[in-house]
């Protein structure tokens, strides 16, 4: 990882040689205890695997590595050497200190590679093989002369081809002008087949009627008129045959469509049945609803007679869809629920009447004295649903309220961080 000694104009003293790579020191460092010199990269890698100085076998750790003294470094950077591209023809000589700037910004022999794929000097990687590289000073001329560069077809087809493949491209170029074998009209190669099949009046053409094998010169109107007279019965028979075949294909397609629709209907019914069974056997027994902005809602309803409602997301149980509601008024807060039917949650087969018991709880954050009410245990609830028919799709019915006054909310500390926590639980009958 040092600088090759072969590049130096004069032999380099041994003190400037790295004991690890045996090249001239590059970015030199010294060891604090024994004062031996190494390339920074060499000794850094070495100390990661061995904790012994490679020269005197003394103890070594990473903290022992330091930069060399200024006098030592000044002697090293004044050593003269050739440009690293000397083997490519560069004759520039400078000091260790000055050579990097030349190699990076000035050297005309810096290796570069041709951008044209296929060229012997081409590479598709950033670090190509320098043995096939072009010197920077020759790059411009090479790119102009490279036979692998892409050029635009001058015949007008618009294709871009390698310069050394132009001759073979002409054999297939669509812009080449060719003559129609029948009428001699000159057309582009890409249009010749269309001309002969559809336009040329001297080319053979087949009868347009499907199944008729008659053919004649396209421009021979007399022959075509005579054919239409002679083959009118044949044409009628062929057209009817084709019409029957088309009707048959249409019928087959229609029958397949009906079969597919039946399968889809069966799949839909099966899916609905599975979903209903899933609702019947799956018990979603509880839901937590966190209501925020309580203070804002109470203040907004303190001086008005109309009520402000808050609604929770739908709560789907095994047979019903519930939705909690909270109503604020000037006197306090009312909590209840709504039993929903219809397709709001794609559930259109909810049973009726309402049979389950529901426990509503407003959670007390300082004790276990939660405010609660069980819905559905009294006769009035059963009678209510027995006397009312199921509501229409997307409608709602059934609501009992658990009321908390403003004093209750404040005294019993149902309110925390301006939120009230409500728990709804389905109970076994």
Tab-separated table of N, CA, C and O in Angstrom, residues 30-145:
chain	number	residue	atom	x	y	z
A	30	UNK	N	4.542	6.619	12.904
A	30	UNK	CA	5.570	5.996	13.724
A	30	UNK	C	4.937	5.427	14.987
A	30	UNK	O	3.844	5.862	15.390
A	31	UNK	N	5.625	4.470	15.614
A	31	UNK	CA	5.147	3.890	16.865
A	31	UNK	C	5.787	4.621	18.029
A	31	UNK	O	7.013	4.844	18.051
A	32	UNK	N	4.995	4.966	19.019
A	32	UNK	CA	5.457	5.807	20.123
A	32	UNK	C	6.576	5.154	20.925
A	32	UNK	O	7.525	5.822	21.338
A	33	UNK	N	6.534	3.843	21.137
A	33	UNK	CA	7.500	3.188	22.024
A	33	UNK	C	8.805	2.838	21.329
A	33	UNK	O	9.883	2.975	21.909
A	34	UNK	N	8.721	2.405	20.045
A	34	UNK	CA	9.942	1.926	19.386
A	34	UNK	C	10.389	2.782	18.214
A	34	UNK	O	11.461	2.544	17.637
A	35	UNK	N	9.593	3.750	17.807
A	35	UNK	CA	9.956	4.706	16.765
A	35	UNK	C	10.163	4.059	15.394
A	35	UNK	O	10.887	4.599	14.557
A	36	UNK	N	9.520	2.924	15.121
A	36	UNK	CA	9.590	2.343	13.786
A	36	UNK	C	8.517	2.975	12.901
A	36	UNK	O	7.453	3.385	13.390
A	37	UNK	N	8.827	3.025	11.589
A	37	UNK	CA	7.949	3.731	10.648
A	37	UNK	C	7.210	2.752	9.743
A	37	UNK	O	7.783	1.745	9.287
A	38	UNK	N	5.953	3.124	9.438
A	38	UNK	CA	5.115	2.290	8.571
A	38	UNK	C	4.151	3.184	7.784
A	38	UNK	O	3.921	4.342	8.155
A	39	UNK	N	3.602	2.617	6.700
A	39	UNK	CA	2.454	3.285	6.044
A	39	UNK	C	1.273	3.236	7.011
A	39	UNK	O	1.077	2.243	7.713
A	40	UNK	N	0.469	4.280	7.030
A	40	UNK	CA	-0.655	4.299	7.964
A	40	UNK	C	-1.619	3.140	7.704
A	40	UNK	O	-2.065	2.469	8.629
A	41	UNK	N	-1.958	2.913	6.442
A	41	UNK	CA	-2.891	1.825	6.124
A	41	UNK	C	-2.308	0.469	6.500
A	41	UNK	O	-3.022	-0.411	7.006
A	42	UNK	N	-1.005	0.276	6.268
A	42	UNK	CA	-0.374	-1.014	6.566
A	42	UNK	C	-0.438	-1.336	8.056
A	42	UNK	O	-0.871	-2.427	8.458
A	43	UNK	N	-0.020	-0.394	8.895
A	43	UNK	CA	0.042	-0.678	10.331
A	43	UNK	C	-1.350	-0.723	10.951
A	43	UNK	O	-1.598	-1.459	11.905
A	44	UNK	N	-2.298	0.051	10.376
A	44	UNK	CA	-3.674	0.025	10.900
A	44	UNK	C	-4.298	-1.347	10.688
A	44	UNK	O	-4.947	-1.893	11.590
A	45	UNK	N	-4.125	-1.919	9.519
A	45	UNK	CA	-4.634	-3.272	9.272
A	45	UNK	C	-3.888	-4.308	10.108
A	45	UNK	O	-4.486	-5.261	10.611
A	46	UNK	N	-2.602	-4.097	10.257
A	46	UNK	CA	-1.772	-5.063	11.001
A	46	UNK	C	-2.181	-5.126	12.465
A	46	UNK	O	-2.317	-6.199	13.049
A	47	UNK	N	-2.395	-3.951	13.083
A	47	UNK	CA	-2.690	-3.914	14.518
A	47	UNK	C	-4.068	-4.494	14.816
A	47	UNK	O	-4.361	-4.873	15.957
A	48	UNK	N	-4.954	-4.593	13.800
A	48	UNK	CA	-6.271	-5.192	14.020
A	48	UNK	C	-6.186	-6.695	14.232
A	48	UNK	O	-7.118	-7.310	14.754
A	49	UNK	N	-5.072	-7.298	13.815
A	49	UNK	CA	-4.920	-8.752	13.959
A	49	UNK	C	-3.797	-9.146	14.903
A	49	UNK	O	-3.817	-10.231	15.483
A	50	UNK	N	-2.785	-8.285	15.057
A	50	UNK	CA	-1.611	-8.611	15.884
A	50	UNK	C	-1.242	-7.422	16.744
A	50	UNK	O	-1.226	-6.285	16.263
A	51	UNK	N	-0.937	-7.652	17.998
A	51	UNK	CA	-0.593	-6.590	18.945
A	51	UNK	C	0.903	-6.556	19.228
A	51	UNK	O	1.343	-6.162	20.313
A	52	UNK	N	1.721	-6.946	18.225
A	52	UNK	CA	3.178	-6.973	18.391
A	52	UNK	C	3.800	-6.212	17.233
A	52	UNK	O	3.407	-6.381	16.076
A	53	UNK	N	4.779	-5.367	17.488
A	53	UNK	CA	5.471	-4.601	16.451
A	53	UNK	C	6.107	-5.581	15.466
A	53	UNK	O	6.829	-6.506	15.867
A	54	UNK	N	5.910	-5.408	14.163
A	54	UNK	CA	6.472	-6.339	13.185
A	54	UNK	C	7.996	-6.270	13.052
A	54	UNK	O	8.593	-7.128	12.413
A	55	UNK	N	8.605	-5.256	13.683
A	55	UNK	CA	10.064	-5.114	13.588
A	55	UNK	C	10.749	-5.635	14.839
A	55	UNK	O	11.587	-6.549	14.802
A	56	UNK	N	10.378	-5.078	16.019
A	56	UNK	CA	11.075	-5.429	17.262
A	56	UNK	C	10.291	-6.384	18.145
A	56	UNK	O	10.772	-6.772	19.220
A	57	UNK	N	9.073	-6.753	17.739
A	57	UNK	CA	8.194	-7.658	18.479
A	57	UNK	C	7.736	-7.091	19.816
A	57	UNK	O	7.311	-7.831	20.715
A	58	UNK	N	7.851	-5.759	19.983
A	58	UNK	CA	7.382	-5.131	21.211
A	58	UNK	C	5.863	-5.006	21.230
A	58	UNK	O	5.190	-5.170	20.213
A	59	UNK	N	5.322	-4.706	22.434
A	59	UNK	CA	3.874	-4.585	22.572
A	59	UNK	C	3.354	-3.429	21.728
A	59	UNK	O	3.994	-2.376	21.622
A	60	UNK	N	2.163	-3.619	21.146
A	60	UNK	CA	1.611	-2.627	20.231
A	60	UNK	C	0.109	-2.512	20.424
A	60	UNK	O	-0.593	-3.509	20.601
A	61	UNK	N	-0.374	-1.285	20.441
A	61	UNK	CA	-1.822	-1.034	20.440
A	61	UNK	C	-2.097	0.175	19.562
A	61	UNK	O	-1.183	0.928	19.191
A	62	UNK	N	-3.341	0.394	19.237
A	62	UNK	CA	-3.708	1.438	18.278
A	62	UNK	C	-3.336	2.828	18.772
A	62	UNK	O	-3.020	3.732	17.980
A	63	UNK	N	-3.317	3.019	20.086
A	63	UNK	CA	-2.988	4.345	20.627
A	63	UNK	C	-1.513	4.672	20.493
A	63	UNK	O	-1.105	5.823	20.701
A	64	UNK	N	-0.687	3.676	20.150
A	64	UNK	CA	0.754	3.912	19.995
A	64	UNK	C	1.092	4.508	18.635
A	64	UNK	O	2.239	4.894	18.399
A	65	UNK	N	0.137	4.572	17.724
A	65	UNK	CA	0.410	5.055	16.368
A	65	UNK	C	0.289	6.578	16.331
A	65	UNK	O	-0.739	7.138	16.709
A	66	UNK	N	1.339	7.232	15.838
A	66	UNK	CA	1.370	8.696	15.757
A	66	UNK	C	1.969	9.123	14.431
A	66	UNK	O	2.684	8.349	13.774
A	67	UNK	N	1.718	10.353	14.042
A	67	UNK	CA	2.322	10.904	12.835
A	67	UNK	C	3.829	11.044	13.033
A	67	UNK	O	4.316	11.236	14.155
A	68	UNK	N	4.583	10.940	11.926
A	68	UNK	CA	6.043	11.065	12.015
A	68	UNK	C	6.412	12.514	12.308
A	68	UNK	O	5.603	13.433	12.152
A	69	UNK	N	7.639	12.737	12.678
A	69	UNK	CA	8.112	14.097	12.969
A	69	UNK	C	8.153	14.923	11.703
A	69	UNK	O	8.267	14.382	10.584
A	70	UNK	N	8.091	16.237	11.849
A	70	UNK	CA	8.104	17.109	10.687
A	70	UNK	C	9.401	16.998	9.888
A	70	UNK	O	9.349	16.913	8.646
A	71	UNK	N	10.583	16.968	10.513
A	71	UNK	CA	11.821	16.831	9.725
A	71	UNK	C	11.839	15.544	8.902
A	71	UNK	O	12.259	15.552	7.740
A	72	UNK	N	11.387	14.442	9.515
A	72	UNK	CA	11.355	13.167	8.792
A	72	UNK	C	10.412	13.252	7.591
A	72	UNK	O	10.743	12.826	6.484
A	73	UNK	N	9.265	13.836	7.799
A	73	UNK	CA	8.282	13.945	6.719
A	73	UNK	C	8.783	14.870	5.612
A	73	UNK	O	8.568	14.611	4.426
A	74	UNK	N	9.475	15.949	5.979
A	74	UNK	CA	10.012	16.877	4.972
A	74	UNK	C	11.033	16.191	4.075
A	74	UNK	O	11.090	16.441	2.869
A	75	UNK	N	11.860	15.334	4.658
A	75	UNK	CA	12.833	14.593	3.853
A	75	UNK	C	12.138	13.631	2.892
A	75	UNK	O	12.543	13.494	1.736
A	76	UNK	N	11.092	12.989	3.376
A	76	UNK	CA	10.381	12.017	2.548
A	76	UNK	C	9.680	12.681	1.369
A	76	UNK	O	9.791	12.218	0.227
A	77	UNK	N	8.970	13.788	1.611
A	77	UNK	CA	8.167	14.384	0.534
A	77	UNK	C	9.023	15.100	-0.510
A	77	UNK	O	8.514	15.492	-1.558
A	78	UNK	N	10.321	15.269	-0.253
A	78	UNK	CA	11.212	15.883	-1.240
A	78	UNK	C	11.825	14.849	-2.187
A	78	UNK	O	12.514	15.219	-3.147
A	79	UNK	N	11.600	13.578	-1.932
A	79	UNK	CA	12.107	12.539	-2.824
A	79	UNK	C	11.422	12.664	-4.190
A	79	UNK	O	10.219	12.876	-4.279
A	80	UNK	N	12.222	12.502	-5.276
A	80	UNK	CA	11.681	12.661	-6.626
A	80	UNK	C	11.309	11.306	-7.219
A	80	UNK	O	12.020	10.322	-7.030
A	81	UNK	N	10.208	11.313	-7.964
A	81	UNK	CA	9.748	10.082	-8.584
A	81	UNK	C	9.009	10.372	-9.880
A	81	UNK	O	8.583	11.494	-10.140
A	82	UNK	N	8.840	9.317	-10.718
A	82	UNK	CA	8.132	9.422	-11.991
A	82	UNK	C	6.614	9.393	-11.742
A	82	UNK	O	6.133	8.868	-10.736
A	83	UNK	N	5.874	9.930	-12.705
A	83	UNK	CA	4.408	9.810	-12.709
A	83	UNK	C	4.036	8.330	-12.725
A	83	UNK	O	4.727	7.500	-13.341
A	84	UNK	N	2.956	7.974	-12.066
A	84	UNK	CA	2.533	6.580	-12.006
A	84	UNK	C	2.201	6.024	-13.390
A	84	UNK	O	2.120	4.806	-13.595
A	85	UNK	N	1.987	6.914	-14.379
A	85	UNK	CA	1.694	6.483	-15.737
A	85	UNK	C	2.942	6.571	-16.628
A	85	UNK	O	2.845	6.723	-17.849
A	86	UNK	N	4.119	6.452	-16.008
A	86	UNK	CA	5.386	6.481	-16.735
A	86	UNK	C	5.434	5.369	-17.780
A	86	UNK	O	5.932	5.559	-18.901
A	87	UNK	N	4.900	4.197	-17.437
A	87	UNK	CA	4.921	3.065	-18.367
A	87	UNK	C	4.028	3.305	-19.582
A	87	UNK	O	4.194	2.644	-20.611
A	88	UNK	N	3.102	4.255	-19.506
A	88	UNK	CA	2.223	4.588	-20.630
A	88	UNK	C	2.812	5.697	-21.493
A	88	UNK	O	2.203	6.061	-22.499
A	89	UNK	N	3.976	6.264	-21.042
A	89	UNK	CA	4.650	7.268	-21.849
A	89	UNK	C	4.861	8.604	-21.175
A	89	UNK	O	5.522	9.488	-21.738
A	90	UNK	N	4.309	8.806	-19.961
A	90	UNK	CA	4.466	10.094	-19.284
A	90	UNK	C	5.893	10.236	-18.748
A	90	UNK	O	6.397	9.354	-18.056
A	91	UNK	N	6.568	11.367	-19.056
A	91	UNK	CA	7.940	11.615	-18.627
A	91	UNK	C	8.006	12.590	-17.460
A	91	UNK	O	9.092	13.010	-17.066
A	92	UNK	N	6.872	12.930	-16.885
A	92	UNK	CA	6.855	13.937	-15.824
A	92	UNK	C	7.505	13.387	-14.550
A	92	UNK	O	7.273	12.245	-14.161
A	93	UNK	N	8.349	14.229	-13.907
A	93	UNK	CA	9.002	13.886	-12.649
A	93	UNK	C	8.722	14.996	-11.651
A	93	UNK	O	8.810	16.180	-11.973
A	94	UNK	N	8.373	14.618	-10.429
A	94	UNK	CA	8.122	15.605	-9.379
A	94	UNK	C	8.428	14.964	-8.034
A	94	UNK	O	8.882	13.816	-7.964
A	95	UNK	N	8.165	15.700	-6.962
A	95	UNK	CA	8.390	15.193	-5.612
A	95	UNK	C	7.188	14.391	-5.145
A	95	UNK	O	6.110	14.426	-5.752
A	96	UNK	N	7.377	13.656	-4.037
A	96	UNK	CA	6.259	12.917	-3.441
A	96	UNK	C	5.126	13.870	-3.109
A	96	UNK	O	3.954	13.523	-3.216
A	97	UNK	N	5.453	15.074	-2.744
A	97	UNK	CA	4.454	16.068	-2.386
A	97	UNK	C	3.699	16.591	-3.605
A	97	UNK	O	2.494	16.838	-3.541
A	98	UNK	N	4.372	16.723	-4.745
A	98	UNK	CA	3.759	17.365	-5.900
A	98	UNK	C	3.159	16.425	-6.920
A	98	UNK	O	2.324	16.848	-7.736
A	99	UNK	N	3.537	15.137	-6.908
A	99	UNK	CA	3.087	14.234	-7.958
A	99	UNK	C	1.576	13.959	-7.945
A	99	UNK	O	0.973	13.800	-9.003
A	100	UNK	N	0.882	13.910	-6.780
A	100	UNK	CA	-0.563	13.616	-6.809
A	100	UNK	C	-1.372	14.617	-7.614
A	100	UNK	O	-2.313	14.246	-8.320
A	101	UNK	N	-1.027	15.918	-7.524
A	101	UNK	CA	-1.784	16.929	-8.255
A	101	UNK	C	-1.630	16.727	-9.758
A	101	UNK	O	-2.593	16.860	-10.520
A	102	UNK	N	-0.431	16.400	-10.196
A	102	UNK	CA	-0.197	16.140	-11.632
A	102	UNK	C	-1.013	14.954	-12.099
A	102	UNK	O	-1.668	15.011	-13.157
A	103	UNK	N	-0.978	13.858	-11.349
A	103	UNK	CA	-1.670	12.645	-11.762
A	103	UNK	C	-3.182	12.836	-11.807
A	103	UNK	O	-3.866	12.253	-12.652
A	104	UNK	N	-3.706	13.668	-10.931
A	104	UNK	CA	-5.152	13.849	-10.846
A	104	UNK	C	-5.680	14.864	-11.847
A	104	UNK	O	-6.785	14.687	-12.394
A	105	UNK	N	-4.912	15.936	-12.124
A	105	UNK	CA	-5.462	17.044	-12.904
A	105	UNK	C	-4.734	17.310	-14.223
A	105	UNK	O	-5.314	17.954	-15.111
A	106	UNK	N	-3.499	16.868	-14.392
A	106	UNK	CA	-2.708	17.327	-15.527
A	106	UNK	C	-2.270	16.228	-16.482
A	106	UNK	O	-2.111	16.487	-17.681
A	107	UNK	N	-2.069	15.020	-16.004
A	107	UNK	CA	-1.431	13.991	-16.823
A	107	UNK	C	-2.289	13.615	-18.038
A	107	UNK	O	-3.470	13.267	-17.904
A	108	UNK	N	-1.662	13.685	-19.238
A	108	UNK	CA	-2.365	13.354	-20.468
A	108	UNK	C	-2.403	11.857	-20.725
A	108	UNK	O	-3.046	11.404	-21.681
A	109	UNK	N	-1.697	11.102	-19.867
A	109	UNK	CA	-1.626	9.660	-20.054
A	109	UNK	C	-2.552	8.913	-19.083
A	109	UNK	O	-2.485	7.697	-18.965
A	110	UNK	N	-3.401	9.668	-18.396
A	110	UNK	CA	-4.376	9.037	-17.510
A	110	UNK	C	-5.243	8.071	-18.311
A	110	UNK	O	-5.749	8.430	-19.374
A	111	UNK	N	-5.397	6.835	-17.845
A	111	UNK	CA	-6.166	5.851	-18.626
A	111	UNK	C	-7.660	6.164	-18.633
A	111	UNK	O	-8.233	6.579	-17.625
A	112	UNK	N	-8.262	5.976	-19.780
A	112	UNK	CA	-9.712	6.114	-19.912
A	112	UNK	C	-10.182	5.049	-20.896
A	112	UNK	O	-9.380	4.417	-21.577
A	113	UNK	N	-11.511	4.857	-20.974
A	113	UNK	CA	-12.027	3.749	-21.763
A	113	UNK	C	-13.078	4.230	-22.741
A	113	UNK	O	-13.798	5.203	-22.486
A	114	UNK	N	-13.172	3.527	-23.852
A	114	UNK	CA	-14.130	3.877	-24.908
A	114	UNK	C	-15.549	3.594	-24.422
A	114	UNK	O	-15.812	2.560	-23.809
A	115	UNK	N	-16.517	4.486	-24.705
A	115	UNK	CA	-17.902	4.265	-24.268
A	115	UNK	C	-18.714	3.373	-25.203
A	115	UNK	O	-19.872	3.072	-24.913
A	116	UNK	N	-18.105	2.948	-26.332
A	116	UNK	CA	-18.865	2.184	-27.331
A	116	UNK	C	-18.719	0.689	-27.077
A	116	UNK	O	-17.617	0.125	-27.194
A	117	UNK	N	-19.828	0.047	-26.721
A	117	UNK	CA	-19.799	-1.385	-26.434
A	117	UNK	C	-19.375	-2.167	-27.669
A	117	UNK	O	-19.854	-1.926	-28.772
A	118	UNK	N	-18.460	-3.117	-27.460
A	118	UNK	CA	-17.909	-3.910	-28.551
A	118	UNK	C	-16.486	-3.522	-28.894
A	118	UNK	O	-15.720	-4.332	-29.414
A	119	UNK	N	-16.131	-2.277	-28.595
A	119	UNK	CA	-14.775	-1.794	-28.860
A	119	UNK	C	-13.792	-2.501	-27.927
A	119	UNK	O	-14.091	-2.716	-26.749
A	120	UNK	N	-12.589	-2.854	-28.406
A	120	UNK	CA	-11.578	-3.492	-27.540
A	120	UNK	C	-11.184	-2.630	-26.343
A	120	UNK	O	-10.654	-3.151	-25.359
A	121	UNK	N	-11.433	-1.331	-26.422
A	121	UNK	CA	-11.081	-0.424	-25.329
A	121	UNK	C	-12.280	-0.084	-24.448
A	121	UNK	O	-12.220	0.833	-23.633
A	122	UNK	N	-13.367	-0.845	-24.593
A	122	UNK	CA	-14.597	-0.586	-23.834
A	122	UNK	C	-14.572	-1.330	-22.499
A	122	UNK	O	-14.051	-2.447	-22.393
A	123	UNK	N	-15.136	-0.703	-21.466
A	123	UNK	CA	-15.380	-1.387	-20.200
A	123	UNK	C	-16.669	-0.854	-19.628
A	123	UNK	O	-17.008	0.322	-19.801
A	124	UNK	N	-17.424	-1.731	-18.962
A	124	UNK	CA	-18.702	-1.295	-18.379
A	124	UNK	C	-18.596	-1.046	-16.883
A	124	UNK	O	-19.587	-0.866	-16.202
A	125	UNK	N	-17.372	-1.023	-16.345
A	125	UNK	CA	-17.169	-0.760	-14.919
A	125	UNK	C	-16.357	0.503	-14.712
A	125	UNK	O	-15.715	1.027	-15.628
A	126	UNK	N	-16.399	1.017	-13.479
A	126	UNK	CA	-15.646	2.238	-13.173
A	126	UNK	C	-14.140	1.974	-13.146
A	126	UNK	O	-13.346	2.819	-13.526
A	127	UNK	N	-13.735	0.798	-12.657
A	127	UNK	CA	-12.323	0.461	-12.552
A	127	UNK	C	-11.978	-0.592	-13.596
A	127	UNK	O	-11.973	-1.783	-13.320
A	128	UNK	N	-11.751	-0.137	-14.829
A	128	UNK	CA	-11.482	-1.052	-15.911
A	128	UNK	C	-10.036	-1.512	-15.939
A	128	UNK	O	-9.176	-1.044	-15.177
A	129	UNK	N	-9.759	-2.424	-16.846
A	129	UNK	CA	-8.415	-2.954	-17.039
A	129	UNK	C	-7.569	-1.894	-17.733
A	129	UNK	O	-7.839	-1.503	-18.873
A	130	UNK	N	-6.500	-1.414	-17.062
A	130	UNK	CA	-5.676	-0.353	-17.634
A	130	UNK	C	-4.915	-0.813	-18.865
A	130	UNK	O	-4.485	0.007	-19.676
A	131	UNK	N	-4.759	-2.133	-19.021
A	131	UNK	CA	-4.013	-2.628	-20.179
A	131	UNK	C	-4.763	-2.395	-21.488
A	131	UNK	O	-4.157	-2.380	-22.561
A	132	UNK	N	-6.088	-2.201	-21.430
A	132	UNK	CA	-6.867	-1.947	-22.645
A	132	UNK	C	-7.326	-0.490	-22.722
A	132	UNK	O	-8.080	-0.124	-23.628
A	133	UNK	N	-6.882	0.340	-21.779
A	133	UNK	CA	-7.337	1.724	-21.710
A	133	UNK	C	-6.662	2.591	-22.772
A	133	UNK	O	-5.604	2.254	-23.317
A	134	UNK	N	-7.283	3.722	-23.059
A	134	UNK	CA	-6.750	4.729	-23.969
A	134	UNK	C	-6.207	5.869	-23.116
A	134	UNK	O	-6.789	6.215	-22.086
A	135	UNK	N	-5.097	6.456	-23.520
A	135	UNK	CA	-4.597	7.630	-22.809
A	135	UNK	C	-5.549	8.797	-23.032
A	135	UNK	O	-6.173	8.917	-24.090
A	136	UNK	N	-5.626	9.669	-22.030
A	136	UNK	CA	-6.552	10.795	-22.094
A	136	UNK	C	-6.315	11.647	-23.325
A	136	UNK	O	-7.261	12.142	-23.948
A	137	UNK	N	-5.048	11.800	-23.735
A	137	UNK	CA	-4.729	12.656	-24.881
A	137	UNK	C	-5.237	12.073	-26.200
A	137	UNK	O	-5.404	12.799	-27.189
A	138	UNK	N	-5.488	10.752	-26.242
A	138	UNK	CA	-5.943	10.105	-27.481
A	138	UNK	C	-7.451	9.837	-27.490
A	138	UNK	O	-7.984	9.334	-28.488
A	139	UNK	N	-8.125	10.181	-26.402
A	139	UNK	CA	-9.524	9.794	-26.259
A	139	UNK	C	-10.416	10.446	-27.310
A	139	UNK	O	-11.253	9.793	-27.939
A	140	UNK	N	-10.247	11.745	-27.545
A	140	UNK	CA	-11.122	12.466	-28.471
A	140	UNK	C	-11.007	11.903	-29.884
A	140	UNK	O	-12.020	11.639	-30.554
A	141	UNK	N	-9.770	11.720	-30.353
A	141	UNK	CA	-9.564	11.196	-31.705
A	141	UNK	C	-10.141	9.779	-31.812
A	141	UNK	O	-10.764	9.418	-32.808
A	142	UNK	N	-9.946	8.970	-30.764
A	142	UNK	CA	-10.447	7.595	-30.812
A	142	UNK	C	-11.966	7.559	-30.939
A	142	UNK	O	-12.512	6.777	-31.731
A	143	UNK	N	-12.662	8.389	-30.162
A	143	UNK	CA	-14.128	8.363	-30.212
A	143	UNK	C	-14.657	8.798	-31.579
A	143	UNK	O	-15.723	8.347	-32.010
A	144	UNK	N	-13.910	9.651	-32.284
A	144	UNK	CA	-14.326	10.054	-33.622
A	144	UNK	C	-14.115	8.931	-34.629
A	144	UNK	O	-14.901	8.766	-35.581
A	145	UNK	N	-13.065	8.162	-34.426
A	145	UNK	CA	-12.702	7.141	-35.397
A	145	UNK	C	-13.214	5.747	-35.049
A	145	UNK	O	-13.172	4.850	-35.892
